[in-house]
Coordinates of C-alpha atoms in Angstrom, one line a residue:
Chain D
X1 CA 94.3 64.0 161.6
X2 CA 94.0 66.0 165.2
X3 CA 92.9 62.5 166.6
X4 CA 96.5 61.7 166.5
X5 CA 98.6 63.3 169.0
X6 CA 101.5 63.8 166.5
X7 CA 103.2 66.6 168.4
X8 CA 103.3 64.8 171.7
X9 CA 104.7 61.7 170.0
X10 CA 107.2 63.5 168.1
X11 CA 108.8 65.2 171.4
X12 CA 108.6 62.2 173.4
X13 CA 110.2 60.0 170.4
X14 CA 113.1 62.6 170.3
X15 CA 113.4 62.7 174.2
X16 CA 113.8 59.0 173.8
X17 CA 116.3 59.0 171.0
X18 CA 118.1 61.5 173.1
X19 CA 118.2 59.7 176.5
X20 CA 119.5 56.6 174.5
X21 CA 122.3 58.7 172.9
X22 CA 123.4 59.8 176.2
X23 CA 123.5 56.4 178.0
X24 CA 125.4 55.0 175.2
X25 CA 127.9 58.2 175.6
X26 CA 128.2 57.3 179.1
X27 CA 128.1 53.0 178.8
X28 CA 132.2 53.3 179.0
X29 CA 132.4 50.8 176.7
X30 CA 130.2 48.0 178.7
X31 CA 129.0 46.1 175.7
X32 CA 125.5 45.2 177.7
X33 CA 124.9 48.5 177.8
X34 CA 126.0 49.2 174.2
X35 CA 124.4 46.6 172.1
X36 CA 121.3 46.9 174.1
X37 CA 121.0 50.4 173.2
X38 CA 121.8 49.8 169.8
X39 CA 118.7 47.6 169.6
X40 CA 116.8 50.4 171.1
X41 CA 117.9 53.1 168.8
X42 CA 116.8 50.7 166.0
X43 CA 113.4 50.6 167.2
X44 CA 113.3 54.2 168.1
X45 CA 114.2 54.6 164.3
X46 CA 111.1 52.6 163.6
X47 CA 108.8 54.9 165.8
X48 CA 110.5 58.1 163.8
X49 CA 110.0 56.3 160.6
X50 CA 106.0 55.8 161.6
X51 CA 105.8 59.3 163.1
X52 CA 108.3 61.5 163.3
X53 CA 108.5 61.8 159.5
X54 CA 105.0 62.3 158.9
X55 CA 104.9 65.9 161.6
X56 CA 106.0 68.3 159.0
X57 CA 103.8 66.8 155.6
X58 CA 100.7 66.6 157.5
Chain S
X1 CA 84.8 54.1 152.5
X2 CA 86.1 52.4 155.6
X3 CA 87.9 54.5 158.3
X4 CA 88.3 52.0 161.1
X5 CA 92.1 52.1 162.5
X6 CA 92.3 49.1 164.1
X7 CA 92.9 47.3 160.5
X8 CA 95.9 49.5 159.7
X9 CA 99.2 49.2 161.3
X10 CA 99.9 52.4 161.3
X11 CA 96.7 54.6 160.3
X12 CA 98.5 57.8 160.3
X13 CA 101.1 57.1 157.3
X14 CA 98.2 54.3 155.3
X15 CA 95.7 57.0 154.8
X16 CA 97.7 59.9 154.3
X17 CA 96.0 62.1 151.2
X18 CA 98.3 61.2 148.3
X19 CA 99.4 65.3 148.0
X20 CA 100.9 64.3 151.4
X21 CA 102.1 61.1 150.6
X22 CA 104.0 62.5 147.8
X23 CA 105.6 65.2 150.1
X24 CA 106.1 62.8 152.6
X25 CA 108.4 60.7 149.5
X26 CA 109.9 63.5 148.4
X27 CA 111.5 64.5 151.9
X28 CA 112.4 60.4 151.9
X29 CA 114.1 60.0 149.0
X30 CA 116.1 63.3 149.1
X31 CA 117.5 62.2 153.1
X32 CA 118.5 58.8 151.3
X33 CA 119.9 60.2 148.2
X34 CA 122.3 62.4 150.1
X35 CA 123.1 59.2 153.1
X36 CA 124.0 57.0 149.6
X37 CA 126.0 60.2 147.9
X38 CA 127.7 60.9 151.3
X39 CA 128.4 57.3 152.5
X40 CA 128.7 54.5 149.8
X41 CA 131.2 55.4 147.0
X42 CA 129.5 53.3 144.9
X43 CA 126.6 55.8 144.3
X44 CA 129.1 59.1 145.2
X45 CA 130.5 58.1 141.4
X46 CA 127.4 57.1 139.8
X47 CA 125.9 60.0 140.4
X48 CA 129.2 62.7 140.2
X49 CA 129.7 60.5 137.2
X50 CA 126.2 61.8 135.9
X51 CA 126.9 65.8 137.2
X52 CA 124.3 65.3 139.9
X53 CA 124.3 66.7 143.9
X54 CA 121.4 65.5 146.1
X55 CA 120.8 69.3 146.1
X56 CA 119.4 69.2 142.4
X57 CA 116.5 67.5 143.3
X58 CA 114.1 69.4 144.6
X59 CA 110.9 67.8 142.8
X60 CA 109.7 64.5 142.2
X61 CA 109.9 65.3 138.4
X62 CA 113.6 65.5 138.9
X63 CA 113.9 61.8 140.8
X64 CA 113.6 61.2 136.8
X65 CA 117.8 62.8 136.5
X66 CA 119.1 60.2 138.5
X67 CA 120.7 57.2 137.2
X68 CA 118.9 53.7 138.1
X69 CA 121.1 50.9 139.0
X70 CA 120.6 47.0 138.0
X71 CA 121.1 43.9 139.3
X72 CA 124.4 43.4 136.8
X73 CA 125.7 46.7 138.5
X74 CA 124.9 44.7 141.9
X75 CA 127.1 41.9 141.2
X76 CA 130.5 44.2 139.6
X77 CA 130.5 46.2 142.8
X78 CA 130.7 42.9 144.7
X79 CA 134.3 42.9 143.1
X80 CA 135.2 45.6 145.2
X81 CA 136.3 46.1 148.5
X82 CA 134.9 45.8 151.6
X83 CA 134.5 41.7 151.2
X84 CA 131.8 40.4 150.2
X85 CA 129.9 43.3 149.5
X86 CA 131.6 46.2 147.4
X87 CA 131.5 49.7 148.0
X88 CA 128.0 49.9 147.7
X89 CA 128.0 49.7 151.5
X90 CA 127.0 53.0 153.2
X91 CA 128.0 51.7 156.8
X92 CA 131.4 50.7 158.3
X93 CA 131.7 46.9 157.7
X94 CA 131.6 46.1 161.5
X95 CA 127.6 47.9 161.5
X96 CA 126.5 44.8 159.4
X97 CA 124.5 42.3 161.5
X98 CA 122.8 40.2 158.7
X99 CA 124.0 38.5 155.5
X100 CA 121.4 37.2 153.0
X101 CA 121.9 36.5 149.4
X102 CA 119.9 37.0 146.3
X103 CA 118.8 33.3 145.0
X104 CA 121.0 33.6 142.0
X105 CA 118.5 32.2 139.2
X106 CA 119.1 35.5 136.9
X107 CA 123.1 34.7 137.2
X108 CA 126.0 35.4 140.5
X109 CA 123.8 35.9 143.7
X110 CA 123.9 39.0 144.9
X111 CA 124.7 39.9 148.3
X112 CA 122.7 42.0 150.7
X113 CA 124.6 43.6 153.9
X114 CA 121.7 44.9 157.1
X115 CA 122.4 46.7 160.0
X116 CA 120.5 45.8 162.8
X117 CA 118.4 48.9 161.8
X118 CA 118.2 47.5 158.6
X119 CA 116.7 44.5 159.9
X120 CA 114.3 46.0 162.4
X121 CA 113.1 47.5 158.9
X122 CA 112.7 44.6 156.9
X123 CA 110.6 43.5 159.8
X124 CA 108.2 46.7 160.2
X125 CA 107.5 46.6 156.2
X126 CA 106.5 42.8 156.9
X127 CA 104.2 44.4 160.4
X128 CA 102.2 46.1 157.4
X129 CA 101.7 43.6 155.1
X130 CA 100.5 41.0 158.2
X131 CA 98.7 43.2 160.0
X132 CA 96.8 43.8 156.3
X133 CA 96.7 40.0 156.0
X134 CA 94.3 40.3 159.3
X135 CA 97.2 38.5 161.7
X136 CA 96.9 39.6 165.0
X137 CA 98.1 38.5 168.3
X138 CA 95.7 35.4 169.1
X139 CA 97.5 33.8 166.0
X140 CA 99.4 31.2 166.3
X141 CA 101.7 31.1 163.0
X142 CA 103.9 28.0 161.6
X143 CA 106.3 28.9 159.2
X144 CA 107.4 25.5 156.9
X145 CA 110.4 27.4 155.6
X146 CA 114.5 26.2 155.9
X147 CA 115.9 28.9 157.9
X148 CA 118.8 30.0 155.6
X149 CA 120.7 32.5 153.4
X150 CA 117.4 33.3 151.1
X151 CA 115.7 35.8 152.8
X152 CA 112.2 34.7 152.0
X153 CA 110.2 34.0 155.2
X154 CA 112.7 35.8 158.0
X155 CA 111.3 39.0 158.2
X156 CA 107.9 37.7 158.2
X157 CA 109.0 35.5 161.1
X158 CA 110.0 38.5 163.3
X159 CA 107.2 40.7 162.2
X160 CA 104.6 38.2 163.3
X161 CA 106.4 38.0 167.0
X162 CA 106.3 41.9 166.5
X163 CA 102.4 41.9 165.9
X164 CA 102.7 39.8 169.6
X165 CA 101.7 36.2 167.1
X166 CA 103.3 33.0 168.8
X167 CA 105.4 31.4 166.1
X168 CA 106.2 28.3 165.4
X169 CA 109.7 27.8 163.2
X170 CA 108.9 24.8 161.0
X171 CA 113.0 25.0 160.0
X172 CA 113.7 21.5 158.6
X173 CA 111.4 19.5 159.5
X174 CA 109.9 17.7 156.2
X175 CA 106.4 18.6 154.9
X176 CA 104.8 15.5 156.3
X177 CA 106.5 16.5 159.9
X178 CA 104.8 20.2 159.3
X179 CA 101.6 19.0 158.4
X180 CA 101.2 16.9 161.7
X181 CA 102.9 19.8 163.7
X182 CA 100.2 22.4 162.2
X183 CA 97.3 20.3 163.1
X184 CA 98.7 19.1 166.7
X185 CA 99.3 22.8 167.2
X186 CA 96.1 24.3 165.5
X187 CA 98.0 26.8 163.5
X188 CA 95.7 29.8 162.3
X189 CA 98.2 31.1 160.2
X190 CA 101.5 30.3 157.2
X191 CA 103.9 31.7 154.9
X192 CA 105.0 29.9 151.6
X193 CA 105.4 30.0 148.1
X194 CA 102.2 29.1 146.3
X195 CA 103.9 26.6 145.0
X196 CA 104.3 24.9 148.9
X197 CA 101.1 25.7 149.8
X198 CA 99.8 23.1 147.1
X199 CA 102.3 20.5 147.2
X200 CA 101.8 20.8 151.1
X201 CA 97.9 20.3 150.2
X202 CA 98.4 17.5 147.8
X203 CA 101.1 15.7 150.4
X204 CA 99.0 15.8 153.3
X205 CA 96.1 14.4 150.8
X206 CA 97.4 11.7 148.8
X207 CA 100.1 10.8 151.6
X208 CA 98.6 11.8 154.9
X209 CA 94.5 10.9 154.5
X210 CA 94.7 14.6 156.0
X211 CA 91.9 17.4 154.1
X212 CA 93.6 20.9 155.1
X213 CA 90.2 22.4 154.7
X214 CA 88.6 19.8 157.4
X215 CA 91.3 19.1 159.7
X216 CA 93.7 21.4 159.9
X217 CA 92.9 25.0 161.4
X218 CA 94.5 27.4 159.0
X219 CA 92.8 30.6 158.6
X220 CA 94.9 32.7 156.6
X221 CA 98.1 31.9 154.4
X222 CA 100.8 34.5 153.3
X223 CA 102.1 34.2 150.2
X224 CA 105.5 34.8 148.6
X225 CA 108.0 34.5 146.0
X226 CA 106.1 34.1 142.9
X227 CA 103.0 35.2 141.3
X228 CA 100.8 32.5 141.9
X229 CA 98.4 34.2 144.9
X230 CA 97.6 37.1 142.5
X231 CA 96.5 34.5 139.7
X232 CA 92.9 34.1 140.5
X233 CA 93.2 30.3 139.6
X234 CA 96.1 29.3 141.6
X235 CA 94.7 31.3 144.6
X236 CA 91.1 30.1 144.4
X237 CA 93.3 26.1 144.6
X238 CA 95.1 27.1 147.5
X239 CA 91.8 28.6 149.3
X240 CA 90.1 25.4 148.3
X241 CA 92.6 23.2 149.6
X242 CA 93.2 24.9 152.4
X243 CA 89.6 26.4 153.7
X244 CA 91.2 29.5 154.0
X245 CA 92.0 33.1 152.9
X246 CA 95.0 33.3 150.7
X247 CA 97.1 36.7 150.6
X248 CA 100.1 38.1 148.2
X249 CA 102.7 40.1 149.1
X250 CA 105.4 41.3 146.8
X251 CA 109.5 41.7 148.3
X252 CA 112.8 41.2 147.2
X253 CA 116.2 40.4 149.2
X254 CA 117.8 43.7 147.3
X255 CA 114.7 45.9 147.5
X256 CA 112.7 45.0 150.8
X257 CA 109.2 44.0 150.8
X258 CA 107.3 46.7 149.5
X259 CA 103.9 45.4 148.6
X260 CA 100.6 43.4 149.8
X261 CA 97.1 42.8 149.6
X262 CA 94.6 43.7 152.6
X263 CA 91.8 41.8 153.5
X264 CA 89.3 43.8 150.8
X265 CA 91.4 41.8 148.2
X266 CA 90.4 44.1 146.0
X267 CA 92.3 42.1 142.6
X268 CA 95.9 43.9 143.3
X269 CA 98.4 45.1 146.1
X270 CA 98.8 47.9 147.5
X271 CA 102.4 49.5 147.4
X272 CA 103.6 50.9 150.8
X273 CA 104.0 54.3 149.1
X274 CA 105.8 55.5 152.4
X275 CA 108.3 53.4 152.8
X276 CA 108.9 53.1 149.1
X277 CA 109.4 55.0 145.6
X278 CA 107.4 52.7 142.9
X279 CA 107.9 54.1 139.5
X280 CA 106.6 52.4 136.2
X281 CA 108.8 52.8 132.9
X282 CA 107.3 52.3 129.7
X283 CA 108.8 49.1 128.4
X284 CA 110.4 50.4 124.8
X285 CA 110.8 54.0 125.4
X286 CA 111.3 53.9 129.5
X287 CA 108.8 57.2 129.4
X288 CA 107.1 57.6 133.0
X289 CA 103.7 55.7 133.2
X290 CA 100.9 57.1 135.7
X291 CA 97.6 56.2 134.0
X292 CA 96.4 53.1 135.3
X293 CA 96.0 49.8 133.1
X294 CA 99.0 50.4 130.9
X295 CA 102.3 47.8 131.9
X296 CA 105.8 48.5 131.9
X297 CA 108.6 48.2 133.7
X298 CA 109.1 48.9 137.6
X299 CA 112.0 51.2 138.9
X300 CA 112.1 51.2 143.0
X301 CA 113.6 52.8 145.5
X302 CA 113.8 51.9 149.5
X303 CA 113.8 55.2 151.3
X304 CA 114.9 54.1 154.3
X305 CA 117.5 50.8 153.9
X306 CA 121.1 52.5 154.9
X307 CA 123.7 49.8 154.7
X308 CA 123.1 48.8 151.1
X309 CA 120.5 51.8 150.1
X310 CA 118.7 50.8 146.8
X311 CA 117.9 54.1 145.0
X312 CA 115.9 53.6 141.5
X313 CA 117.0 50.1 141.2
X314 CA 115.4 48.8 137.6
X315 CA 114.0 45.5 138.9
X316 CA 112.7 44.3 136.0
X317 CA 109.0 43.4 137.7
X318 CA 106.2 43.8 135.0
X319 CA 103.6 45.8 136.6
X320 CA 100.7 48.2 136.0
X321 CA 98.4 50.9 137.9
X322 CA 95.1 49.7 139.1
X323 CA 91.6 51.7 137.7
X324 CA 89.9 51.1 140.8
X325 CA 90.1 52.1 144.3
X326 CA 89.9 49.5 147.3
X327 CA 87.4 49.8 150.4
X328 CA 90.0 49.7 152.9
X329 CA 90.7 52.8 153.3
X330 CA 94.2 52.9 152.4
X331 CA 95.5 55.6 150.3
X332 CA 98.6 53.8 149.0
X333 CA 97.9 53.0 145.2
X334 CA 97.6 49.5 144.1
X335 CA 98.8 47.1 141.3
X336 CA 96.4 45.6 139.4
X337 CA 96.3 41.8 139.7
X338 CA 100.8 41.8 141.0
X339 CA 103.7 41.4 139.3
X340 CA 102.4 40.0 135.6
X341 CA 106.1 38.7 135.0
X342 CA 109.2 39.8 134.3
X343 CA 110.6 42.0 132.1
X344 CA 113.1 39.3 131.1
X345 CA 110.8 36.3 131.4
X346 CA 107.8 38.5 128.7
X347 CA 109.5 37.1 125.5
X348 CA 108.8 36.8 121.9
X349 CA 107.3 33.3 121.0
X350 CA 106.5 33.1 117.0
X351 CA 106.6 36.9 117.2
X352 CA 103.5 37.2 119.9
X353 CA 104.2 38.3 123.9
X354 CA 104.1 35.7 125.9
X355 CA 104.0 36.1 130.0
X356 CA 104.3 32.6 131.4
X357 CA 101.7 33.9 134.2
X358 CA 99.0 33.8 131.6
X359 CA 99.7 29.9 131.1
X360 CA 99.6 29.3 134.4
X361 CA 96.1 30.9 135.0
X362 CA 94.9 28.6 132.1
X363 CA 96.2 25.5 133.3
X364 CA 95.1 26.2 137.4
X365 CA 91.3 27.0 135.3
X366 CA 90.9 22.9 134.5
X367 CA 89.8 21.6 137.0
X368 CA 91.2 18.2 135.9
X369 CA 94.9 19.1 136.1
X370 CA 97.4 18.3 138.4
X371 CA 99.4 22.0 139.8
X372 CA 102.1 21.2 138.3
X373 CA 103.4 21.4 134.9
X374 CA 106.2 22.6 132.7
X375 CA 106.6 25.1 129.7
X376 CA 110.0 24.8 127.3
X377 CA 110.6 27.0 124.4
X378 CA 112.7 25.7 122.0
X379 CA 113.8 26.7 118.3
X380 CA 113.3 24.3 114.9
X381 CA 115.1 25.8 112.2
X382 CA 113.4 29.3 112.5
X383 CA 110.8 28.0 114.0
X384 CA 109.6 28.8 117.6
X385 CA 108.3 25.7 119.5
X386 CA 106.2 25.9 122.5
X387 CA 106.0 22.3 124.4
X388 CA 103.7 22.4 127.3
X389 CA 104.1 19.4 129.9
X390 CA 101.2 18.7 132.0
X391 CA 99.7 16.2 134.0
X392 CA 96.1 14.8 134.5
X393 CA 94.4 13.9 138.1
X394 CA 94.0 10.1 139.2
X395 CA 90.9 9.3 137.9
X396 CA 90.4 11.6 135.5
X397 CA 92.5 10.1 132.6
X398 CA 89.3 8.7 130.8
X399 CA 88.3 12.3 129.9
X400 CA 92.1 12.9 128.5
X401 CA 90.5 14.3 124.9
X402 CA 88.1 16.7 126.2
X403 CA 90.7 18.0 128.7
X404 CA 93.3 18.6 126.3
X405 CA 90.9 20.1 123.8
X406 CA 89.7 22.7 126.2
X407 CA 93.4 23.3 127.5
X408 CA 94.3 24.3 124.0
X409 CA 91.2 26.2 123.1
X410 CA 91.6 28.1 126.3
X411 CA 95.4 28.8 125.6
X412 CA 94.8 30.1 122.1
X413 CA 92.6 32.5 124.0
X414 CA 94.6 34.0 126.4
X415 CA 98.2 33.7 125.1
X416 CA 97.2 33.6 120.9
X417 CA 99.4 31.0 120.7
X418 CA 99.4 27.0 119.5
X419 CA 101.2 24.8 121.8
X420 CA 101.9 20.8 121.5
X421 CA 101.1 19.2 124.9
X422 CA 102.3 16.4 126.4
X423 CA 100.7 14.6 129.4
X424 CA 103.0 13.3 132.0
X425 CA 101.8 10.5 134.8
X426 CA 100.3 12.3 137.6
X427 CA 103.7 13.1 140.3
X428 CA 106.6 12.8 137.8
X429 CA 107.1 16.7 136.8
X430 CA 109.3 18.5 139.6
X431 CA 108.2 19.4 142.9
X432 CA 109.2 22.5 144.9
X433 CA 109.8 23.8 147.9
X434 CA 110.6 27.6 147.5
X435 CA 110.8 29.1 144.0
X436 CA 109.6 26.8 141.0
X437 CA 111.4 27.0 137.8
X438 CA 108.5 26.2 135.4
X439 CA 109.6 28.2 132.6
X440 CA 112.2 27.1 130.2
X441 CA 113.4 29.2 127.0
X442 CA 116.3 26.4 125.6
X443 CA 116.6 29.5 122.3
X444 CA 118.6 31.5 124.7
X445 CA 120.8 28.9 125.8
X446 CA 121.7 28.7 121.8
X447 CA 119.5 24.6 122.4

């Protein structure tokens, strides 16, 4: 499994997630903004459900 | 046993050991049994109802406490508020980006509310099951399907553009219009019921002096919607007809799509263990069923659908454990040979089981036979009648005795059961586009 670098993709995922959440805090209602990041977190949610969730059973 | 990565969409979750797997579920389903017991009130008084917390589940053994939920359940919680679809919802109503609907044929359609999470979901399950089909980005992919509120081909639609595939949306154009499309294009890849697939092959044939399998450039089809791609008769037609590798995949507008084959075909699907809870139920005395080769009854769960989560939802698919292992690598456990039928289609003919699917692979075995046919079940005083419409070839009506002898020595031996047959001119039984109704019990409309 060590051919995977699950650790880095984990942190970077969450970094992501994270950047996202504090755009959209500061978007000030600007639905562009918004609804674009919504799509993003969606995807970012993919990337968790692909790695993320797999760091602490492997 | 094969380890090469670049046939897995994601390698890190298909060939995780199954002691890991089952971890990895068990974390899964407890985050969506408390999202469901905190957000939808729907399952907040099913499972109060049944003395249970998310907290009390702490095993996989104990999944077992909690209560399933059927399609009936479905439908009464649509009576609810927020319109249309009940407090089932886990989401505020202005989170939900997608409507579909069931297709209705067991009774009311049933309504299924996405997010736009949700839907980027629907599409990564599909990224499996296409990726396992062998589509990758040089494919270009036509999809013959009307664009609409079933949700049959739309997930497989944005998981190909996802996979970096150039589709083409086929939408209403009619099946001549698609066939000429394909072939302009050179399509390598489709998605249709096996049902289409044939009636495509047999339109562009008899109607279009087109051969699929010489003129047209399809490479791989993906299969949906019914059970004919894991009957090896009906798939080794379409292959035929088509010149091309035929694949199953097994979803459902409620549940997701949760299942497919991989390019090993090794006589079953596999189930995409980490993105879904597959438990068999013995039919008569719902007992757990792990040993491979015996059927029963399939209870699944979506760990990670949020608007409308569907925890242990009894879905009535027939299905059993496979014996064997495939090649591919995968870990994810398979199904031997798909869904065998339905737990409410299985039904007592003159006392014997009978799964249409078995008639099917009989009458896709003769060679001599159109693809369609029809099978009614009818009641004479307290007798059980079996009438089985079929219809023979052009050309090959001078053999119509030896046919019909060997189609009801051949159904006595698969099904045990004795059938009169009627042979219908070749193009008058019913043709269809999605789901084909072929099986019709007339005792349980009181007929």
């Amino acid at each position: 499994m060590e051919e995977w670098k699950i650790d880095e993709m984990y942190d970077l995922i969450q970094q992501m997630h994270h950047l996202a959440d504090e755009l959209k805090k500061k978007a000030g209602g600007i639905q562009a903004v918004e609804r674009n990041l919504d799509r993003i977190l969606a995807s970012i949610k993919m990337l968790e459900l692909n790695v993320c969730d797999v760091k602490d059973v492997i | 046993m094969s380890k090469d990565h670049h046939i897995f969409w994601n390698p890190i979750i298909e060939t995780l050991p199954p002691e890991k797997l089952q971890a990895l579920q068990l974390k899964k389903f407890r985050r969506i049994l408390t999202w469901a017991y905190n957000k939808s009130p729907f399952y907040r008084r099913l499972y109060q109802g049944a003395g249970l917390e998310p907290g009390d589940i702490k095993s996989l053994e104990d999944i077992r406490k909690i209560p399933k939920i059927e399609k009936g359940m479905m439908r009464e919680v649509q009576q609810r508020e927020p319109f249309p679809y009940g407090d089932m919802l886990a989401v505020p109503i202005e989170q939900v980006t997608a409507f579909r609907q069931t297709s209705g044929t067991s009774g009311i359609p049933v309504y299924q509310a996405d997010t736009c999470q949700d839907w980027e979901w629907f599409s990564e399950c599909w990224c499996y099951i296409l990726y396992a089909h062998g589509y990758r980005s040089t494919d270009r992919v036509f999809i013959p399907f009307g664009y609409n509120i079933f949700v049959a081909f739309w997930a497989g639609h944005y998981a190909a553009e996802k996979l970096g595939c150039e589709v083409v949306p086929g939408g209403i154009l009619d099946t001549q219009a698609r066939i000429l499309k394909m072939k302009e294009l050179k399509c390598t890849a489709f998605m249709a019921t096996p049902t289409y697939v044939l009636g495509m092959a047999d339109a562009a044939k008899s109607k279009m002096g087109i051969d699929p399998a010489k003129d047209l450039y399809i490479e791989k089809i993906t299969c949906a919607g019914e059970p004919g791609a894991s009957i090896p008769t009906t798939k080794k037609r379409m292959e035929e007809a088509w010149g091309a590798k035929v694949y199953d995949h097994i979803g459902a507008t409620e549940i997701g799509a949760w299942s497919y084959e991989c390019t090993e075909q090794p006589g079953g699907l596999h189930v995409n263990e980490a993105f879904f809870l597959v438990e068999i139920e013995d039919l008569e005395t719902g007992q757990l069923i792990t040993e491979p080769g015996k059927e029963g009854k399939m209870v699944i769960t979506a760990f990670d659908r949020m608007a409308k989560p569907c925890i242990r939802f009894d879905a009535m698919d027939v299905i059993h454990w496979a014996n064997f292992q495939c090649d591919c690598g995968r870990t994810f456990r398979i199904i031997d040979g798909g869904v065998v039928g339905r737990a409410d289609d299985i039904t007592k003919v003159k006392g014997v089981l009978l799964a249409p699917t078995a008639i099917e692979e009989v009458i896709r075995s003769l060679s001599e036979l159109g693809n369609e046919y029809e099978v009614v079940v009818s009641k004479r005083g307290d007798i059980d009648d079996i009438l089985l419409k079929v219809e023979i070839l052009p050309g090959k009506e001078g053999e119509r005795e030896y046919i019909l002898a060997r189609l009801k020595d051949q159904l006595r031996v698969k099904t045990n059961l004795g059938y009169k047959i009627e042979v219908h001119p070749y193009g008058s039984l019913p043709r269809y586009e999605v789901k084909a109704k072929r099986f019709k019990d007339m005792r349980k409309k009181g007929g």
